[in-house]
Coordinates of C-alpha atoms in Angstrom, one line a residue:
M182 CA -13.0 31.3 -11.2
P183 CA -12.6 27.6 -12.2
K184 CA -13.9 26.8 -15.7
F185 CA -16.8 24.0 -15.8
L186 CA -16.2 21.7 -18.3
S187 CA -17.1 18.3 -19.8
A188 CA -14.5 15.4 -19.2
D189 CA -13.4 15.2 -22.9
E190 CA -13.0 19.0 -22.9
A191 CA -11.0 18.9 -19.7
V192 CA -8.5 16.2 -20.8
K193 CA -7.8 18.4 -23.9
L194 CA -5.6 20.8 -21.7
I195 CA -3.1 17.8 -20.9
K196 CA -0.4 18.5 -23.2
D197 CA 2.4 16.5 -25.0
G198 CA 5.3 15.5 -22.8
D199 CA 3.5 16.7 -19.4
T200 CA 3.9 15.5 -16.2
L201 CA 0.4 14.0 -15.2
A202 CA -0.2 13.4 -11.5
T203 CA -3.0 11.5 -10.4
E204 CA -5.0 10.8 -7.4
G205 CA -6.6 7.6 -5.9
F206 CA -5.7 4.6 -3.7
V207 CA -6.4 1.1 -4.9
G208 CA -10.1 0.9 -5.7
N209 CA -10.9 4.1 -4.0
S210 CA -11.0 7.8 -4.8
A211 CA -9.9 7.9 -8.5
A212 CA -11.6 10.2 -11.0
E213 CA -12.2 7.3 -13.3
C214 CA -14.3 9.3 -15.7
L215 CA -11.1 11.5 -16.3
F216 CA -8.8 8.4 -16.7
K217 CA -11.8 7.1 -19.3
A218 CA -11.8 10.1 -21.3
I219 CA -7.7 10.5 -21.2
E220 CA -7.9 6.9 -22.9
K221 CA -10.6 8.1 -25.5
R222 CA -8.7 11.0 -26.4
F223 CA -5.7 9.1 -27.4
L224 CA -7.3 6.0 -29.1
E225 CA -9.3 8.7 -31.2
T226 CA -6.7 11.4 -32.0
G227 CA -3.1 10.1 -30.5
E228 CA -3.0 12.7 -28.1
P229 CA -1.5 13.6 -25.6
K230 CA 1.7 11.8 -26.4
N231 CA 4.9 10.9 -24.3
L232 CA 3.5 11.6 -21.0
T233 CA 5.4 11.1 -17.4
L234 CA 2.8 9.6 -15.3
F235 CA 3.1 10.3 -11.4
Y236 CA 1.3 8.7 -8.6
C237 CA 1.6 7.8 -5.0
A238 CA -0.6 4.8 -4.0
G239 CA -1.6 2.0 -6.5
Q240 CA -4.6 3.0 -8.7
G241 CA -6.6 0.5 -10.4
D242 CA -8.8 -2.8 -10.4
G243 CA -6.1 -5.3 -11.5
K244 CA -8.0 -5.4 -15.0
D245 CA -9.3 -2.2 -17.1
S246 CA -9.5 1.0 -14.6
Q247 CA -7.8 4.1 -13.7
V248 CA -3.9 3.8 -14.6
N249 CA -4.5 0.5 -16.9
R250 CA -6.5 3.0 -19.2
L251 CA -3.2 5.1 -19.7
A252 CA -1.2 1.6 -20.4
H253 CA -0.6 2.5 -24.4
V254 CA 2.5 3.0 -26.2
G255 CA 3.1 6.6 -27.2
L256 CA 0.5 7.8 -24.4
V257 CA 3.1 7.3 -21.7
K258 CA 7.1 7.3 -22.1
R259 CA 7.7 7.1 -18.2
V260 CA 6.0 5.9 -14.9
V261 CA 6.9 7.0 -11.5
G262 CA 4.7 5.2 -9.3
G263 CA 4.4 3.8 -5.4
H264 CA 2.6 0.6 -6.3
W265 CA 2.1 -1.4 -9.5
N266 CA 0.1 -4.6 -8.5
L267 CA -3.5 -2.9 -9.6
A268 CA -2.2 -1.9 -13.0
P269 CA -1.1 -4.9 -14.8
K270 CA -1.5 -3.4 -18.1
M271 CA 1.1 -0.7 -17.2
G272 CA 3.5 -3.4 -15.6
K273 CA 3.4 -5.3 -18.7
L274 CA 4.8 -2.0 -20.7
A275 CA 7.9 -1.9 -18.0
A276 CA 8.4 -5.5 -18.1
E277 CA 8.7 -5.3 -21.9
N278 CA 10.8 -2.3 -21.9
K279 CA 8.1 -0.4 -23.8
I280 CA 8.4 2.7 -21.0
E281 CA 10.8 4.0 -18.7
A282 CA 9.8 2.6 -15.2
Y283 CA 10.3 3.9 -11.4
N284 CA 9.0 2.5 -8.2
F285 CA 9.6 4.5 -5.0
P286 CA 7.9 4.1 -1.4
Q287 CA 4.5 5.5 -1.3
G288 CA 5.0 7.7 1.4
V289 CA 8.1 9.5 -0.2
L290 CA 6.1 10.1 -3.4
S291 CA 3.1 11.6 -1.1
H292 CA 5.8 13.9 0.5
M293 CA 7.5 14.9 -2.6
C294 CA 3.8 16.4 -3.4
R295 CA 4.5 18.7 -0.6
D296 CA 8.0 19.4 -1.2
V297 CA 7.1 20.3 -4.9
A298 CA 4.4 22.6 -3.8
A299 CA 7.1 24.3 -1.5
G300 CA 9.4 24.9 -4.3
K301 CA 11.9 22.2 -2.7
V302 CA 14.7 20.4 -4.8
G303 CA 13.4 17.0 -3.7
T304 CA 12.6 15.0 -1.0
V305 CA 15.3 13.9 1.9
T306 CA 14.4 10.8 3.9
H307 CA 16.2 7.7 5.4
V308 CA 13.5 5.7 3.9
G309 CA 14.5 3.3 1.4
L310 CA 18.2 3.1 2.5
K311 CA 19.5 -0.5 1.8
T312 CA 16.6 -1.6 -0.1
F313 CA 16.5 -1.9 -3.8
V314 CA 15.2 1.8 -4.2
D315 CA 19.0 2.8 -2.8
P316 CA 21.1 3.6 -5.9
R317 CA 23.6 1.7 -4.6
V318 CA 21.3 -1.6 -4.9
E319 CA 18.8 -0.7 -7.9
G320 CA 17.8 2.8 -7.7
G321 CA 14.0 2.2 -8.0
K322 CA 14.6 1.3 -11.6
L323 CA 12.3 -1.5 -13.0
N324 CA 14.2 -2.1 -16.4
S325 CA 16.7 -1.7 -18.8
V326 CA 15.7 1.2 -20.5
T327 CA 15.2 3.1 -17.6
K328 CA 18.6 5.2 -17.2
E329 CA 18.4 8.2 -15.4
D330 CA 19.4 8.4 -11.8
L331 CA 16.5 10.1 -9.7
V332 CA 17.8 8.9 -6.4
E333 CA 21.2 9.6 -4.6
V334 CA 23.1 9.0 -1.3
I335 CA 23.8 12.1 0.6
T336 CA 25.0 12.6 4.2
L337 CA 23.2 15.2 6.6
G338 CA 24.1 15.7 10.1
G339 CA 26.3 12.9 9.9
K340 CA 23.4 10.6 9.0
E341 CA 23.3 8.8 5.8
Q342 CA 20.0 9.6 3.6
L343 CA 18.4 9.2 0.2
F344 CA 17.7 12.4 -2.0
Y345 CA 14.8 11.9 -4.0
R346 CA 14.7 14.5 -7.3
A347 CA 11.9 16.5 -7.3
L348 CA 9.5 16.1 -10.5
P349 CA 7.8 19.5 -11.6
L350 CA 4.1 18.5 -12.1
N351 CA 2.1 19.8 -15.2
V352 CA -1.3 18.5 -14.4
C353 CA -3.7 16.7 -12.1
I354 CA -6.6 14.5 -12.0
I355 CA -8.3 14.6 -8.5
R356 CA -11.7 13.3 -7.2
G357 CA -13.8 15.4 -4.6
T358 CA -17.3 15.1 -4.0
T359 CA -18.6 18.8 -4.1
A360 CA -17.5 22.1 -5.8
D361 CA -19.2 25.4 -4.9
E362 CA -19.2 28.1 -8.0
R363 CA -15.7 29.5 -6.7
G364 CA -14.0 26.1 -7.0
N365 CA -13.7 25.0 -3.4
I366 CA -14.0 21.3 -2.8
S367 CA -15.0 19.2 -0.2
M368 CA -14.6 15.2 0.1
E369 CA -17.5 14.2 2.4
K370 CA -18.1 11.1 0.3
E371 CA -14.7 9.9 0.4
G372 CA -13.0 7.2 2.7
A373 CA -9.7 9.0 2.3
T374 CA -8.6 12.6 1.3
L375 CA -5.0 11.2 0.4
E376 CA -2.5 13.9 -0.7
A377 CA -5.3 15.6 -2.7
C378 CA -4.4 19.2 -1.2
S379 CA -0.7 18.9 -2.0
M380 CA -1.1 17.4 -5.1
A381 CA -3.2 20.4 -6.4
Q382 CA -0.8 23.1 -4.6
A383 CA 2.1 21.2 -6.4
V384 CA 0.5 21.7 -9.9
K385 CA -0.6 25.2 -9.0
N386 CA 2.8 26.4 -8.1
C387 CA 4.5 24.7 -11.3
G388 CA 2.2 26.7 -13.3
G389 CA 0.1 23.8 -14.3
T390 CA -3.7 22.8 -14.3
V391 CA -5.5 21.3 -11.7
I392 CA -8.9 19.3 -12.8
V393 CA -11.1 18.3 -10.3
Q394 CA -14.2 15.6 -10.8
V395 CA -17.0 16.0 -8.7
N396 CA -20.4 15.0 -8.3
R397 CA -22.2 18.0 -7.9
V398 CA -21.9 21.7 -7.8
V399 CA -23.5 24.3 -5.2
Q400 CA -23.6 28.0 -4.5
A401 CA -20.8 29.7 -3.2
G402 CA -20.1 29.7 0.2
S403 CA -22.3 26.4 0.8
I404 CA -19.4 24.6 1.7
N405 CA -18.7 24.8 5.5
P406 CA -14.8 26.2 5.2
R407 CA -13.4 23.5 7.5
E408 CA -14.9 20.8 4.9
V409 CA -13.1 22.3 2.1
V410 CA -10.1 20.0 1.5
I411 CA -8.8 21.8 -1.7
P412 CA -9.4 25.7 -1.7
G413 CA -10.6 26.9 -4.8
I414 CA -7.7 29.1 -5.7
Y415 CA -5.8 26.0 -6.5
V416 CA -8.6 24.8 -8.6
D417 CA -8.6 25.5 -12.7
V418 CA -11.2 23.2 -14.1
V419 CA -14.3 21.5 -12.4
V420 CA -15.6 18.2 -14.2
T421 CA -19.3 17.4 -12.8
V422 CA -20.5 13.7 -13.1
P423 CA -23.9 13.7 -11.5
S424 CA -24.3 10.0 -11.3
L425 CA -22.7 8.9 -8.2
A426 CA -22.5 5.3 -9.6
E427 CA -20.1 6.8 -12.3
H428 CA -18.7 9.4 -10.4
M429 CA -17.8 6.5 -7.8
P430 CA -17.5 3.4 -9.4
E431 CA -16.4 1.6 -6.2
L432 CA -19.5 2.7 -4.4
L433 CA -20.7 0.1 -1.4
P434 CA -24.1 -0.2 0.3
I435 CA -21.8 0.6 3.5
H436 CA -20.0 3.6 1.9
D437 CA -21.4 6.1 4.4
C438 CA -19.8 4.0 7.2
I439 CA -16.5 4.4 5.4
A440 CA -17.1 8.2 4.7
G441 CA -17.6 8.5 8.4
S442 CA -21.4 9.9 8.2
I443 CA -22.7 7.1 9.9
R444 CA -21.3 3.8 12.0
L445 CA -22.1 0.5 11.2
P446 CA -22.4 -2.0 13.9
M447 CA -19.6 -4.1 14.4
A448 CA -21.7 -7.3 15.1
A449 CA -22.6 -7.0 11.4
I450 CA -19.0 -7.9 10.1
K451 CA -19.3 -11.8 9.4
P452 CA -16.3 -14.0 11.0
M453 CA -14.0 -14.9 8.3
E454 CA -13.7 -18.7 7.2
F455 CA -11.4 -21.3 9.0
G456 CA -8.4 -21.9 7.0
E457 CA -4.5 -20.8 6.7
R458 CA -5.6 -17.2 6.5
K459 CA -7.4 -17.2 9.7
I460 CA -4.7 -19.1 11.4
I461 CA -2.0 -16.7 10.5
G462 CA -4.4 -14.0 11.4
R463 CA -4.7 -15.3 14.9
R464 CA -1.1 -16.1 15.7
C465 CA -0.5 -12.2 14.8
A466 CA -3.4 -11.0 16.7
M467 CA -1.8 -12.9 19.8
M468 CA 1.0 -10.0 19.4
L469 CA -1.3 -7.2 19.9
Q470 CA -0.8 -5.0 22.9
P471 CA -3.6 -2.5 24.6
D472 CA -3.1 1.0 23.6
S473 CA -0.8 0.1 20.5
V474 CA -1.0 1.9 17.2
V475 CA -1.1 -0.6 14.5
N476 CA -1.0 -0.8 10.7
L477 CA -1.8 -3.5 8.8
G478 CA -0.7 -4.1 4.8
I479 CA -3.0 -5.5 2.2
G480 CA -3.5 -9.3 1.6
M481 CA -2.8 -11.4 4.2
P482 CA -2.6 -8.8 7.3
E483 CA -6.2 -8.2 6.6
A484 CA -7.2 -11.1 8.6
V485 CA -5.8 -9.5 11.7
A486 CA -8.7 -7.1 11.4
M487 CA -11.2 -9.5 10.8
V488 CA -9.9 -11.9 13.9
A489 CA -9.5 -8.7 15.9
N490 CA -13.1 -7.9 15.5
E491 CA -14.3 -11.4 16.0
E492 CA -12.5 -11.8 19.1
G493 CA -13.6 -8.7 20.6
I494 CA -10.5 -6.9 21.4
G495 CA -10.6 -4.4 18.5
H496 CA -11.4 -1.5 20.8
Y497 CA -7.9 -2.2 22.9
F498 CA -5.5 -0.7 20.3
T499 CA -5.8 1.5 17.3
L500 CA -5.8 0.2 13.7
T501 CA -4.5 2.7 10.8
V502 CA -4.1 2.6 7.3
E503 CA -1.4 4.7 5.2
A504 CA -4.2 6.3 3.1
G505 CA -5.3 8.3 6.3
P506 CA -7.8 6.3 8.5
V507 CA -7.2 6.2 12.4
G508 CA -9.3 3.8 14.1
G509 CA -12.3 1.3 13.0
V510 CA -11.8 -1.6 10.8
P511 CA -9.6 -1.5 7.7
M512 CA -11.4 -2.8 4.6
G513 CA -9.5 -5.5 2.3
G514 CA -9.1 -6.3 -1.4
I515 CA -10.2 -3.5 -3.7
H516 CA -11.3 -1.5 -1.3
F517 CA -8.0 -1.5 0.9
G518 CA -7.0 2.1 2.0
V519 CA -10.5 2.9 3.7
S520 CA -12.1 1.8 7.0
L521 CA -15.4 1.1 8.7
N522 CA -16.4 3.2 11.5
A523 CA -12.8 5.4 11.3
E524 CA -12.3 7.9 14.4
A525 CA -10.6 10.1 12.1
I526 CA -9.4 10.3 8.4
V527 CA -6.2 12.3 8.3
N528 CA -4.4 13.4 4.7
Q529 CA -1.7 11.0 3.7
P530 CA 1.5 13.2 3.9
S531 CA 0.8 13.3 7.6
Q532 CA -0.3 9.8 8.0
F533 CA 3.4 8.9 6.7
D534 CA 4.9 11.7 8.6
F535 CA 3.5 9.7 11.6
Y536 CA 5.1 6.5 10.4
D537 CA 8.3 7.4 9.4
G538 CA 9.0 9.2 12.5
G539 CA 8.3 5.9 14.3
G540 CA 4.8 6.4 15.8
L541 CA 3.7 2.9 14.8
D542 CA 4.1 0.4 17.7
I543 CA 3.6 -2.5 15.3
S544 CA 2.8 -3.7 12.0
F545 CA 1.8 -6.7 9.8
L546 CA 2.8 -6.8 6.2
G547 CA 2.8 -9.3 3.6
L548 CA 5.5 -12.2 3.0
A549 CA 6.2 -13.1 -0.6
E550 CA 9.5 -14.1 -0.2
A551 CA 12.3 -13.9 2.9
D552 CA 15.9 -15.1 2.8
Q553 CA 18.7 -16.2 5.2
Y554 CA 19.6 -12.7 6.3
G555 CA 16.1 -11.7 6.8
N556 CA 15.7 -9.9 3.7
V557 CA 11.9 -9.7 2.6
N558 CA 10.7 -9.3 -1.3
V559 CA 6.9 -8.3 -1.8
S560 CA 7.8 -5.8 -4.9
K561 CA 9.4 -8.1 -7.7
L562 CA 7.9 -11.5 -8.6
A563 CA 7.8 -14.2 -11.4
G564 CA 6.2 -12.5 -14.4
R565 CA 4.9 -9.1 -12.6
I566 CA 6.0 -5.9 -10.7
P567 CA 3.6 -5.5 -7.7
G568 CA 5.7 -2.6 -6.2
C569 CA 6.5 -1.5 -2.6
G570 CA 3.8 0.9 -2.0
G571 CA 3.8 2.0 1.6
F572 CA 6.0 -1.6 2.5
I573 CA 9.1 0.4 2.9
N574 CA 8.0 3.5 5.0
I575 CA 6.1 0.9 7.5
S576 CA 8.6 -1.8 7.7
Q577 CA 11.7 0.2 8.0
N578 CA 10.0 2.6 11.0
T579 CA 8.0 0.5 13.2
K580 CA 9.2 -1.1 16.4
I581 CA 7.5 -4.2 16.0
V582 CA 7.1 -6.1 12.4
G583 CA 5.3 -9.1 11.9
F584 CA 5.6 -10.2 8.0
C585 CA 3.0 -12.7 7.5
G586 CA 2.0 -15.5 4.7
T587 CA 1.7 -19.0 4.2
F588 CA 5.0 -21.0 4.5
T589 CA 4.8 -21.7 0.7
A590 CA 2.7 -20.7 -2.1
V591 CA 0.7 -21.9 -5.0
G592 CA -1.5 -25.0 -4.2
L593 CA -0.9 -25.4 -0.6
E594 CA -3.8 -27.2 1.2
I595 CA -4.0 -27.9 5.0
A596 CA -6.2 -29.8 7.3
M597 CA -6.7 -30.2 11.1
E598 CA -6.6 -33.7 12.6
G599 CA -7.3 -34.2 16.5
G600 CA -6.2 -30.5 17.0
K601 CA -2.8 -31.1 14.8
L602 CA -2.0 -29.1 11.4
K603 CA -1.7 -31.7 8.9
I604 CA -0.2 -30.7 5.2
V605 CA -2.5 -32.3 2.8
Q606 CA -0.8 -30.9 -0.4
E607 CA 2.5 -28.9 -0.1
G608 CA 2.6 -25.5 -2.3
K609 CA 4.7 -25.7 -5.6
N610 CA 6.7 -22.8 -4.5
K611 CA 9.0 -22.2 -1.7
K612 CA 9.2 -18.7 -0.1
F613 CA 12.1 -18.9 2.2
L614 CA 15.0 -18.6 -0.3
K615 CA 18.8 -18.4 0.1
D616 CA 18.5 -14.7 -1.7
V617 CA 15.6 -12.7 -2.3
V618 CA 14.7 -11.5 -6.0
Q619 CA 14.6 -8.0 -5.0
R620 CA 15.3 -6.5 -1.3
T621 CA 12.0 -4.4 -0.4
F622 CA 12.9 -4.8 3.4
S623 CA 16.6 -5.2 4.4
G624 CA 17.2 -7.4 7.6
E625 CA 20.6 -5.7 7.7
Y626 CA 18.9 -2.3 8.4
A627 CA 16.4 -3.7 10.9
I628 CA 19.1 -5.1 13.1
E629 CA 20.9 -1.8 12.9
T630 CA 17.9 0.3 13.9
G631 CA 16.9 -2.2 16.7
Q632 CA 13.6 -3.5 15.4
Q633 CA 11.9 -6.6 16.5
I634 CA 11.3 -8.7 13.3
Y635 CA 9.0 -11.8 13.1
Y636 CA 8.0 -14.0 10.2
I637 CA 4.5 -15.7 10.9
T638 CA 3.1 -18.8 8.7
E639 CA 0.7 -21.2 9.4
R640 CA 3.4 -23.8 10.7
A641 CA 6.2 -21.7 11.8
V642 CA 7.2 -18.4 13.4
F643 CA 10.7 -17.1 13.0
K644 CA 12.2 -14.3 14.6
L645 CA 15.5 -12.0 12.9
Y646 CA 18.4 -12.0 15.1
K647 CA 22.2 -10.7 14.0
D648 CA 23.1 -14.4 12.9
G649 CA 19.8 -14.6 10.6
L650 CA 16.0 -16.2 11.0
R651 CA 15.7 -18.2 13.9
L652 CA 12.8 -20.8 14.2
I653 CA 10.9 -19.9 17.4
E654 CA 7.3 -21.9 17.2
I655 CA 6.0 -24.5 15.2
A656 CA 2.3 -25.8 15.0
P657 CA 1.0 -28.8 16.6
G658 CA 1.5 -31.9 14.4
I659 CA 4.3 -30.1 12.5
D660 CA 7.7 -32.3 11.9
V661 CA 10.7 -29.6 12.0
E662 CA 12.5 -31.8 9.3
K663 CA 10.1 -32.7 6.8
D664 CA 7.8 -29.8 7.1
I665 CA 9.7 -27.1 7.5
L666 CA 13.3 -27.3 6.9
A667 CA 12.7 -29.5 3.8
H668 CA 11.1 -26.5 2.2
M669 CA 13.7 -24.0 2.6
D670 CA 16.7 -23.2 0.9
F671 CA 18.8 -22.4 4.0
K672 CA 18.8 -23.9 7.4
P673 CA 17.7 -21.4 9.8
Q674 CA 18.9 -21.4 13.8
I675 CA 16.5 -23.3 15.6
A676 CA 15.9 -21.9 19.3
S677 CA 17.0 -24.0 22.1
D678 CA 13.5 -23.6 23.6
L679 CA 11.3 -24.2 20.3
K680 CA 7.6 -23.6 21.3
T681 CA 4.4 -25.2 20.2
M682 CA 1.9 -22.4 18.7
D683 CA -1.2 -22.0 21.3
P684 CA -3.7 -24.8 20.2
R685 CA -6.5 -22.4 20.2
I686 CA -5.3 -20.9 17.2
F687 CA -6.2 -24.3 15.4
M688 CA -9.5 -24.6 16.7
D689 CA -12.7 -23.9 14.6
K690 CA -14.1 -22.0 17.3
P691 CA -13.4 -18.5 19.0
M692 CA -10.0 -18.1 20.9
G693 CA -11.2 -15.8 23.6
L694 CA -8.5 -13.3 23.3
N695 CA -10.9 -10.8 25.2
Q696 CA -10.3 -12.6 28.3
K697 CA -6.7 -12.9 28.6

């Protein structure tokens, strides 16, 4: 039988030096009341100290919530995380060498929860080869005080693999919806179940403490056994937060449509405004094929879902999110990770099994920097450490990948004149560099594995070949020398049959993609 405690009582069970595993995905599914209680306890008592923080997906609001609450010198000594962008306070500690900091692929860490639960010594996978997590490159270390090697290259069955050493997990904080008196946990209000069950299993089998925050407690036997996500035999402590607004700070008026209890009419979703994001989203949407399985990354790729819905082609293919939703329309921004009107919600480790094995037909991911070899960086930028998240899992294993973003950054302004694209003001920062700052995606690895790789901007489309990037399309009105080559640190190959992008992309009205 679990203990039923307050948040303040529960976090007293976290001991100095513990490895704390936390659950959540961007602004979703995090036990914020427990994060608050840990921070409060540390600020009042100086305990717990010297924690190792382990998490799979990025958790936070980019300001103060979730992982940001743990960003205090002395509270955390080491972080092993999949994505850092939503926790700038923790990222600042890493940048200042005040904590040891690792960034590993989100899917690898999600699978590591299962491997720790099963008593394995680590996680073996091809994911990460020839990227910055490869120990021959950076080993996933984010600063100079991070010394210990947690990844090594091995050969199994004649194939090169990466071995990620398992971390014993001592305590975890997870959010559910309902607990019964025996500690069985359901998640009917959640838009994703993530690796909640695997994480609880791992901590339990490490002899640790599993703490679950819920909104309500019901009589034993009240929950349909098929709806139990975490069996009570894994749960040590239940913390009840009766206020739904406090329990789920990210609560939306349409949250029932995210959790799957009702469906929102797709016509209720407003079209996005016309601009460079929509232009890029449209060019990407033209690559979607009937019956394909698709992943969309956070940021610019979110426009693809909006365009597909506006064009009435969303039912031709299936959009998926690494957090677990299959089908429907992925949410964006702080709500990225859940989907409106999903057809299914699987756990995150299973979703990454499908992704890592090559189940995705096409993916659209962000583009912060690209270089002459086709490498892409989204994980380490000037002044901040966004991290890789699921980017490496997805980009290395999808048959066709479209990296999408504006051609330049910071201050770019465009306009349409007579059906032609005009650059009113060029962005201050180049994105196409001789060498990227960090290799989140390896062009060399993509060529070896036979992937089709595209780089899609508002004015140009490139494709990766053995000899590097090749310019294959330009927007109407764009001059190759003045608007493209002048703003690149290398000269790409130029296709002999260089095409003009479809003029419908640049008109402020529906393209009619459902009629092709």
